[in-house]
PDB file of C-alpha atoms and ligand atoms in Angstrom:
ATOM      1  CA  MET A   8      12.614  14.207  22.278  1.00  0.00           C
ATOM      2  CA  GLU A   9      12.363  18.166  23.195  1.00  0.00           C
ATOM      3  CA  LEU A  10      10.734  20.511  19.953  1.00  0.00           C
ATOM      4  CA  LEU A  11      12.475  23.997  20.517  1.00  0.00           C
ATOM      5  CA  LEU A  12      10.066  26.859  19.402  1.00  0.00           C
ATOM      6  CA  ALA A  13       9.232  30.207  19.473  1.00  0.00           C
ATOM      7  CA  GLU A  14       6.455  32.340  19.349  1.00  0.00           C
ATOM      8  CA  LEU A  15       5.543  34.996  16.307  1.00  0.00           C
ATOM      9  CA  PRO A  16       3.921  37.758  16.521  1.00  0.00           C
ATOM     10  CA  GLU A  17      -0.124  38.447  16.883  1.00  0.00           C
ATOM     11  CA  THR A  18       0.600  40.572  13.230  1.00  0.00           C
ATOM     12  CA  LEU A  19       1.200  38.212  11.217  1.00  0.00           C
ATOM     13  CA  LYS A  20      -1.119  38.197   8.022  1.00  0.00           C
ATOM     14  CA  HIS A  21      -3.396  35.366   6.915  1.00  0.00           C
ATOM     15  CA  TYR A  22      -4.425  33.961   3.399  1.00  0.00           C
ATOM     16  CA  THR A  23      -8.149  34.358   4.943  1.00  0.00           C
ATOM     17  CA  GLY A  24      -6.795  37.917   6.381  1.00  0.00           C
ATOM     18  CA  LYS A  25      -8.018  37.460   9.022  1.00  0.00           C
ATOM     19  CA  PRO A  26      -4.258  37.185  12.061  1.00  0.00           C
ATOM     20  CA  VAL A  27      -2.851  33.651  11.418  1.00  0.00           C
ATOM     21  CA  PRO A  28      -4.046  30.757  14.801  1.00  0.00           C
ATOM     22  CA  LYS A  29      -2.666  30.436  17.206  1.00  0.00           C
ATOM     23  CA  TRP A  30      -1.640  27.105  16.752  1.00  0.00           C
ATOM     24  CA  MET A  31       0.151  27.579  13.830  1.00  0.00           C
ATOM     25  CA  ARG A  32       2.415  30.108  15.119  1.00  0.00           C
ATOM     26  CA  VAL A  33       5.309  29.195  16.768  1.00  0.00           C
ATOM     27  CA  MET A  34       8.838  28.586  14.385  1.00  0.00           C
ATOM     28  CA  HIS A  35      12.475  27.245  15.532  1.00  0.00           C
ATOM     29  CA  PRO A  36      13.871  29.615  17.381  1.00  0.00           C
ATOM     30  CA  ASP A  37      16.532  30.775  14.721  1.00  0.00           C
ATOM     31  CA  ALA A  38      14.063  31.080  11.873  1.00  0.00           C
ATOM     32  CA  ALA A  39      11.607  32.982  13.336  1.00  0.00           C
ATOM     33  CA  ALA A  40      13.702  35.853  14.575  1.00  0.00           C
ATOM     34  CA  SER A  41      14.494  35.699  10.456  1.00  0.00           C
ATOM     35  CA  LEU A  42      10.478  35.976  10.333  1.00  0.00           C
ATOM     36  CA  VAL A  43      10.326  39.356  12.557  1.00  0.00           C
ATOM     37  CA  GLN A  44      12.749  40.801  10.486  1.00  0.00           C
ATOM     38  CA  LEU A  45      11.656  39.787   6.398  1.00  0.00           C
ATOM     39  CA  GLU A  46       7.838  41.018   8.172  1.00  0.00           C
ATOM     40  CA  LYS A  47       9.959  44.368   9.296  1.00  0.00           C
ATOM     41  CA  ASP A  48      11.320  44.954   5.917  1.00  0.00           C
ATOM     42  CA  THR A  49       8.928  44.386   3.893  1.00  0.00           C
ATOM     43  CA  GLY A  50       5.714  45.255   5.692  1.00  0.00           C
ATOM     44  CA  GLY A  51       4.550  42.382   5.956  1.00  0.00           C
ATOM     45  CA  LEU A  52       3.817  38.992   4.046  1.00  0.00           C
ATOM     46  CA  SER A  53       0.539  37.009   4.076  1.00  0.00           C
ATOM     47  CA  TYR A  54       0.682  33.236   4.752  1.00  0.00           C
ATOM     48  CA  THR A  55      -1.964  29.545   4.457  1.00  0.00           C
ATOM     49  CA  ASP A  56       0.575  27.430   6.595  1.00  0.00           C
ATOM     50  CA  ILE A  57       3.382  27.773   9.217  1.00  0.00           C
ATOM     51  CA  TRP A  58       3.576  25.574  12.322  1.00  0.00           C
ATOM     52  CA  ARG A  59       2.310  22.491  11.350  1.00  0.00           C
ATOM     53  CA  SER A  60       1.800  19.283  13.911  1.00  0.00           C
ATOM     54  CA  ALA A  61       1.802  15.362  13.789  1.00  0.00           C
ATOM     55  CA  GLU A  62      -2.207  16.379  14.132  1.00  0.00           C
ATOM     56  CA  VAL A  63      -2.563  18.817  11.789  1.00  0.00           C
ATOM     57  CA  SER A  64       0.075  16.972   9.097  1.00  0.00           C
ATOM     58  CA  LEU A  65      -2.308  13.357   9.674  1.00  0.00           C
ATOM     59  CA  ALA A  66      -5.261  15.045   8.044  1.00  0.00           C
ATOM     60  CA  ALA A  67      -3.535  17.016   5.447  1.00  0.00           C
ATOM     61  CA  ARG A  68      -1.999  13.898   4.317  1.00  0.00           C
ATOM     62  CA  ALA A  69      -5.847  12.736   4.178  1.00  0.00           C
ATOM     63  CA  SER A  70      -6.608  15.501   1.736  1.00  0.00           C
ATOM     64  CA  LYS A  71      -3.759  16.898  -0.225  1.00  0.00           C
ATOM     65  CA  GLN A  72      -1.593  14.841  -1.914  1.00  0.00           C
ATOM     66  CA  GLY A  73       2.629  14.593  -1.047  1.00  0.00           C
ATOM     67  CA  VAL A  74       1.995  16.519   2.581  1.00  0.00           C
ATOM     68  CA  GLN A  75       5.141  14.792   4.174  1.00  0.00           C
ATOM     69  CA  PRO A  76       4.529  12.332   7.302  1.00  0.00           C
ATOM     70  CA  PRO A  77       3.527  13.448  10.862  1.00  0.00           C
ATOM     71  CA  GLY A  78       7.327  14.223  11.359  1.00  0.00           C
ATOM     72  CA  PHE A  79       8.543  14.590   8.621  1.00  0.00           C
ATOM     73  CA  SER A  80       7.901  17.573   6.587  1.00  0.00           C
ATOM     74  CA  GLY A  81       9.634  20.897   7.573  1.00  0.00           C
ATOM     75  CA  HIS A  82       6.382  22.204   9.163  1.00  0.00           C
ATOM     76  CA  ASN A  83       6.711  19.704  11.965  1.00  0.00           C
ATOM     77  CA  TYR A  84       9.881  21.168  12.972  1.00  0.00           C
ATOM     78  CA  GLY A  85       9.382  25.699  13.084  1.00  0.00           C
ATOM     79  CA  PHE A  86      11.588  25.062   9.738  1.00  0.00           C
ATOM     80  CA  SER A  87       8.935  25.893   6.702  1.00  0.00           C
ATOM     81  CA  VAL A  88       6.538  28.128   5.727  1.00  0.00           C
ATOM     82  CA  ASP A  89       3.773  28.661   3.247  1.00  0.00           C
ATOM     83  CA  LEU A  90       3.167  31.805   1.395  1.00  0.00           C
ATOM     84  CA  ASP A  91       0.243  32.756  -0.412  1.00  0.00           C
ATOM     85  CA  ILE A  92       2.222  33.539  -3.083  1.00  0.00           C
ATOM     86  CA  ASP A  93      -0.837  35.582  -5.739  1.00  0.00           C
ATOM     87  CA  GLY A  94      -2.355  37.837  -3.046  1.00  0.00           C
ATOM     88  CA  ILE A  95       1.469  39.257  -2.340  1.00  0.00           C
ATOM     89  CA  LEU A  96       2.458  39.629  -5.584  1.00  0.00           C
ATOM     90  CA  LYS A  97      -0.754  41.717  -6.341  1.00  0.00           C
ATOM     91  CA  ALA A  98       0.276  44.036  -2.813  1.00  0.00           C
ATOM     92  CA  LYS A  99       3.947  44.738  -2.730  1.00  0.00           C
ATOM     93  CA  LYS A 100       3.316  44.722  -6.939  1.00  0.00           C
ATOM     94  CA  TRP A 101       6.748  41.827  -7.393  1.00  0.00           C
ATOM     95  CA  THR A 102       7.101  40.229  -9.817  1.00  0.00           C
ATOM     96  CA  TYR A 103       8.097  35.936  -8.288  1.00  0.00           C
ATOM     97  CA  ALA A 104      11.712  36.085  -8.578  1.00  0.00           C
ATOM     98  CA  GLN A 105      12.297  39.329  -6.465  1.00  0.00           C
ATOM     99  CA  LEU A 106      10.451  37.691  -4.133  1.00  0.00           C
ATOM    100  CA  THR A 107      12.250  34.674  -4.113  1.00  0.00           C
ATOM    101  CA  ALA A 108      14.894  37.025  -3.692  1.00  0.00           C
ATOM    102  CA  VAL A 109      14.110  39.128  -0.262  1.00  0.00           C
ATOM    103  CA  MET A 110      13.160  35.687   0.953  1.00  0.00           C
ATOM    104  CA  GLU A 111      16.560  34.109   0.085  1.00  0.00           C
ATOM    105  CA  ASN A 112      18.362  37.355   2.041  1.00  0.00           C
ATOM    106  CA  HIS A 113      16.689  36.476   4.828  1.00  0.00           C
ATOM    107  CA  GLY A 114      17.516  32.962   4.807  1.00  0.00           C
ATOM    108  CA  TRP A 115      14.477  32.111   2.838  1.00  0.00           C
ATOM    109  CA  TYR A 116      15.281  28.936   0.016  1.00  0.00           C
ATOM    110  CA  CYS A 117      11.853  28.144  -1.821  1.00  0.00           C
ATOM    111  CA  HIS A 118      10.834  24.205  -2.143  1.00  0.00           C
ATOM    112  CA  ARG A 119      11.756  24.427  -5.965  1.00  0.00           C
ATOM    113  CA  ARG A 120      14.915  25.590  -7.076  1.00  0.00           C
ATOM    114  CA  ASP A 121      14.365  25.654 -10.637  1.00  0.00           C
ATOM    115  CA  GLY A 122      11.924  29.140 -10.251  1.00  0.00           C
ATOM    116  CA  GLN A 123       8.933  27.980 -11.721  1.00  0.00           C
ATOM    117  CA  TYR A 124       5.838  30.509 -10.289  1.00  0.00           C
ATOM    118  CA  GLY A 125       2.444  28.090 -10.626  1.00  0.00           C
ATOM    119  CA  LYS A 126       4.256  24.911  -9.777  1.00  0.00           C
ATOM    120  CA  SER A 127       3.618  22.660  -7.176  1.00  0.00           C
ATOM    121  CA  GLU A 128       5.853  24.064  -4.001  1.00  0.00           C
ATOM    122  CA  CYS A 129       6.502  27.351  -5.480  1.00  0.00           C
ATOM    123  CA  TRP A 130       4.778  28.027  -2.904  1.00  0.00           C
ATOM    124  CA  HIS A 131       7.653  26.199   0.491  1.00  0.00           C
ATOM    125  CA  PHE A 132      10.592  27.758   1.796  1.00  0.00           C
ATOM    126  CA  ASN A 133      13.031  26.403   4.195  1.00  0.00           C
ATOM    127  CA  TYR A 134      14.543  28.644   6.924  1.00  0.00           C
ATOM    128  CA  PHE A 135      18.371  27.593   5.678  1.00  0.00           C
ATOM    129  CA  GLY A 136      19.856  30.802   7.283  1.00  0.00           C
ATOM    130  CA  PRO A 137      23.226  33.121   7.141  1.00  0.00           C
ATOM    131  CA  LEU A 138      24.663  29.593   6.031  1.00  0.00           C
ATOM    132  CA  PRO A 139      22.600  28.037   3.356  1.00  0.00           C
ATOM    133  CA  GLU A 140      25.519  26.426   1.531  1.00  0.00           C
ATOM    134  CA  ARG A 141      25.405  22.988   3.760  1.00  0.00           C
ATOM    135  CA  PHE A 142      21.562  22.068   2.911  1.00  0.00           C
ATOM    136  CA  LEU A 143      22.148  24.122  -0.314  1.00  0.00           C
ATOM    137  CA  LYS A 144      24.680  22.013  -1.652  1.00  0.00           C
ATOM    138  CA  ALA A 145      22.154  18.520  -1.007  1.00  0.00           C
ATOM    139  CA  ILE A 146      19.688  19.163  -3.810  1.00  0.00           C
ATOM    140  CA  ASP A 147      19.970  19.057  -7.204  1.00  0.00           C
ATOM    141  CA  PRO A 148      17.879  22.332  -8.609  1.00  0.00           C
ATOM    142  CA  LYS A 149      17.487  19.770 -11.600  1.00  0.00           C
ATOM    143  CA  LYS A 150      15.626  16.796  -9.711  1.00  0.00           C
ATOM    144  CA  ALA A 151      12.456  17.273  -7.453  1.00  0.00           C
ATOM    145  CA  SER A 152      13.067  14.217  -5.836  1.00  0.00           C
ATOM    146  CA  THR A 153      15.567  15.707  -4.273  1.00  0.00           C
ATOM    147  CA  TRP A 154      14.280  19.560  -3.293  1.00  0.00           C
ATOM    148  CA  SER A 155      13.677  17.626   0.434  1.00  0.00           C
ATOM    149  CA  ALA A 156      17.199  17.070   0.968  1.00  0.00           C
ATOM    150  CA  GLY A 157      18.126  20.240   1.810  1.00  0.00           C
ATOM    151  CA  VAL A 158      15.466  20.677   4.961  1.00  0.00           C
ATOM    152  CA  GLU A 159      15.926  17.058   5.745  1.00  0.00           C
ATOM    153  CA  LYS A 160      19.355  17.596   6.639  1.00  0.00           C
ATOM    154  CA  ARG A 161      18.486  20.755   8.993  1.00  0.00           C
ATOM    155  CA  ILE A 162      16.634  18.736  10.341  1.00  0.00           C
ATOM    156  CA  VAL A 163      18.374  15.352  10.817  1.00  0.00           C
ATOM    157  CA  GLU A 164      20.983  17.854  12.370  1.00  0.00           C
ATOM    158  CA  VAL A 165      18.608  19.133  15.390  1.00  0.00           C
ATOM    159  CA  TYR A 166      16.401  16.453  16.353  1.00  0.00           C
ATOM    160  CA  GLY A 167      18.656  13.157  13.741  1.00  0.00           C
ATOM    161  CA  GLU A 168      19.935  11.498  17.547  1.00  0.00           C
ATOM    162  CA  ASP A 169      16.322  11.592  19.191  1.00  0.00           C
ATOM    163  CA  PHE A 170      15.160   9.759  16.107  1.00  0.00           C
ATOM    164  CA  GLU A 171      16.807   6.291  17.215  1.00  0.00           C
ATOM    165  CA  LEU A 172      15.097   5.688  20.360  1.00  0.00           C
ATOM    166  CA  LYS A 173      16.420   2.526  22.780  1.00  0.00           C
ATOM    167  CA  PRO A 174      13.518   0.072  23.107  1.00  0.00           C
ATOM    168  CA  THR A 175      12.482   1.985  27.621  1.00  0.00           C
ATOM    169  CA  THR A 176      11.882   4.592  24.949  1.00  0.00           C
ATOM    170  CA  ILE A 177       9.872   3.296  22.869  1.00  0.00           C
ATOM    171  CA  GLN A 178       8.148   1.597  26.105  1.00  0.00           C
ATOM    172  CA  TYR A 179       7.861   5.108  27.982  1.00  0.00           C
ATOM    173  CA  SER A 180       7.234   7.551  24.257  1.00  0.00           C
ATOM    174  CA  LEU A 181       3.349   4.879  23.694  1.00  0.00           C
ATOM    175  CA  LYS A 182       3.065   4.523  27.635  1.00  0.00           C
ATOM    176  CA  GLN A 183       3.289   9.145  27.454  1.00  0.00           C
ATOM    177  CA  LEU A 184       0.371   8.884  24.561  1.00  0.00           C
ATOM    178  CA  LYS A 185      -1.836   5.729  27.398  1.00  0.00           C
ATOM    179  CA  MET A 186      -1.322   2.818  24.120  1.00  0.00           C
ATOM    180  CA  TYR A 187       1.123   1.358  26.143  1.00  0.00           C
ATOM    181  CA  VAL A 188      -0.067  -0.558  29.594  1.00  0.00           C
ATOM    182  CA  GLY A 189       2.922  -2.829  30.500  1.00  0.00           C
ATOM    183  CA  ALA A 190       6.051  -2.510  32.220  1.00  0.00           C
ATOM    184  CA  VAL A 191       9.064  -0.502  30.803  1.00  0.00           C
ATOM    185  CA  ASP A 192      11.624  -3.021  31.037  1.00  0.00           C
ATOM    186  CA  GLY A 193      13.004  -2.655  27.528  1.00  0.00           C
ATOM    187  CA  GLN A 194      11.727  -6.352  26.904  1.00  0.00           C
ATOM    188  CA  MET A 195       9.621  -6.167  23.239  1.00  0.00           C
ATOM    189  CA  GLY A 196       7.105  -8.661  23.872  1.00  0.00           C
ATOM    190  CA  PRO A 197       3.121  -9.026  22.573  1.00  0.00           C
ATOM    191  CA  ILE A 198       2.195  -6.336  24.630  1.00  0.00           C
ATOM    192  CA  THR A 199       4.445  -4.163  22.964  1.00  0.00           C
ATOM    193  CA  THR A 200       3.539  -5.098  19.454  1.00  0.00           C
ATOM    194  CA  ALA A 201       0.807  -4.835  20.179  1.00  0.00           C
ATOM    195  CA  ALA A 202       1.189  -1.498  21.930  1.00  0.00           C
ATOM    196  CA  ILE A 203       3.763  -0.503  18.500  1.00  0.00           C
ATOM    197  CA  LYS A 204       1.078  -0.818  15.810  1.00  0.00           C
ATOM    198  CA  ALA A 205      -1.724   0.889  18.082  1.00  0.00           C
ATOM    199  CA  PHE A 206       0.471   3.319  17.642  1.00  0.00           C
ATOM    200  CA  GLN A 207       1.236   2.481  13.031  1.00  0.00           C
ATOM    201  CA  ARG A 208      -2.354   1.882  13.111  1.00  0.00           C
ATOM    202  CA  ALA A 209      -3.088   5.772  14.739  1.00  0.00           C
ATOM    203  CA  TRP A 210      -0.333   7.200  12.749  1.00  0.00           C
ATOM    204  CA  GLY A 211      -0.288   5.843   8.784  1.00  0.00           C
ATOM    205  CA  LEU A 212       1.656   3.394   9.437  1.00  0.00           C
ATOM    206  CA  THR A 213       2.520  -0.044   7.216  1.00  0.00           C
ATOM    207  CA  PRO A 214       0.870  -2.345  11.347  1.00  0.00           C
ATOM    208  CA  ASP A 215       3.857  -4.622  11.789  1.00  0.00           C
ATOM    209  CA  GLY A 216       4.414  -4.668  15.601  1.00  0.00           C
ATOM    210  CA  GLN A 217       8.072  -3.776  13.529  1.00  0.00           C
ATOM    211  CA  ALA A 218       9.567  -0.706  15.341  1.00  0.00           C
ATOM    212  CA  GLY A 219      11.350   0.978  12.409  1.00  0.00           C
ATOM    213  CA  PRO A 220      13.581   3.585  11.966  1.00  0.00           C
ATOM    214  CA  LYS A 221      10.060   5.572  10.432  1.00  0.00           C
ATOM    215  CA  THR A 222       8.608   4.371  12.570  1.00  0.00           C
ATOM    216  CA  GLN A 223      10.558   5.861  16.100  1.00  0.00           C
ATOM    217  CA  ARG A 224      10.928   8.669  14.050  1.00  0.00           C
ATOM    218  CA  THR A 225       7.368   9.650  13.712  1.00  0.00           C
ATOM    219  CA  LEU A 226       7.231   8.113  17.605  1.00  0.00           C
ATOM    220  CA  ALA A 227       9.951   9.843  18.668  1.00  0.00           C
ATOM    221  CA  PHE A 228       7.419  13.440  16.476  1.00  0.00           C
ATOM    222  CA  VAL A 229       4.202  12.428  18.015  1.00  0.00           C
ATOM    223  CA  ALA A 230       5.379  12.114  22.052  1.00  0.00           C
ATOM    224  CA  ALA A 231       8.086  15.332  22.088  1.00  0.00           C
ATOM    225  CA  THR A 232       6.975  18.134  24.578  1.00  0.00           C
ATOM    226  CA  LYS A 233       7.158  21.294  23.302  1.00  0.00           C
ATOM    227  CA  LYS A 234       9.703  24.256  25.169  1.00  0.00           C
ATOM    228  CA  ILE A 235       8.253  27.850  23.864  1.00  0.00           C
ATOM    229  CA  VAL A 236      11.596  30.316  24.592  1.00  0.00           C
TER     230      VAL A 236
HETATM  231 ZN1   ZN B 317       4.658  23.621   3.257  1.00  0.00          ZN
END
């Protein structure tokens, strides 16, 4: 799997007042183009989180509740940003509704679909682009459990096929990660099972040695190469 990413300008402001760290400053090319326009139109916002690597997702999950595991967050694919909401509202003298309107005008939709300021994820925005309806349709604003369905739909539209790994691809990916030393022959023998278990332990999955859909998706993401355009 190849992650398609574009670099974001160095001028992006981090909530700490410093520039956004370089490792965080990449995004899916469509979303990146929109963010550059958003920065131009607003005079610049302030960000707490942009791109998240597999390692950062794993660490965030260990320290914070509700963080998606590696390979399952919009941040991993460059479709999501977390805004420094309090800082932005203060600096711009905007209401929260004004901020969400500005974001939506640029194709960015708050993860929370009930417009509540101050509650969990009110800072998280997903890029659905100029035709957001098909993503928004997957969400019931009244049911928090469906709020992630929009960005998940977007991720699966772009990368879904890459999440289904053939046995040889599983072995090859584990080999790339230096977790498998056997032959890439598609034979899921004891060496492969042990390697899958080791991978599952390292990435917070149930270590059952079976490469089910969740393990395949995590492996596809962890072993993905990045193409910066
Ligand atoms: Zn977020």
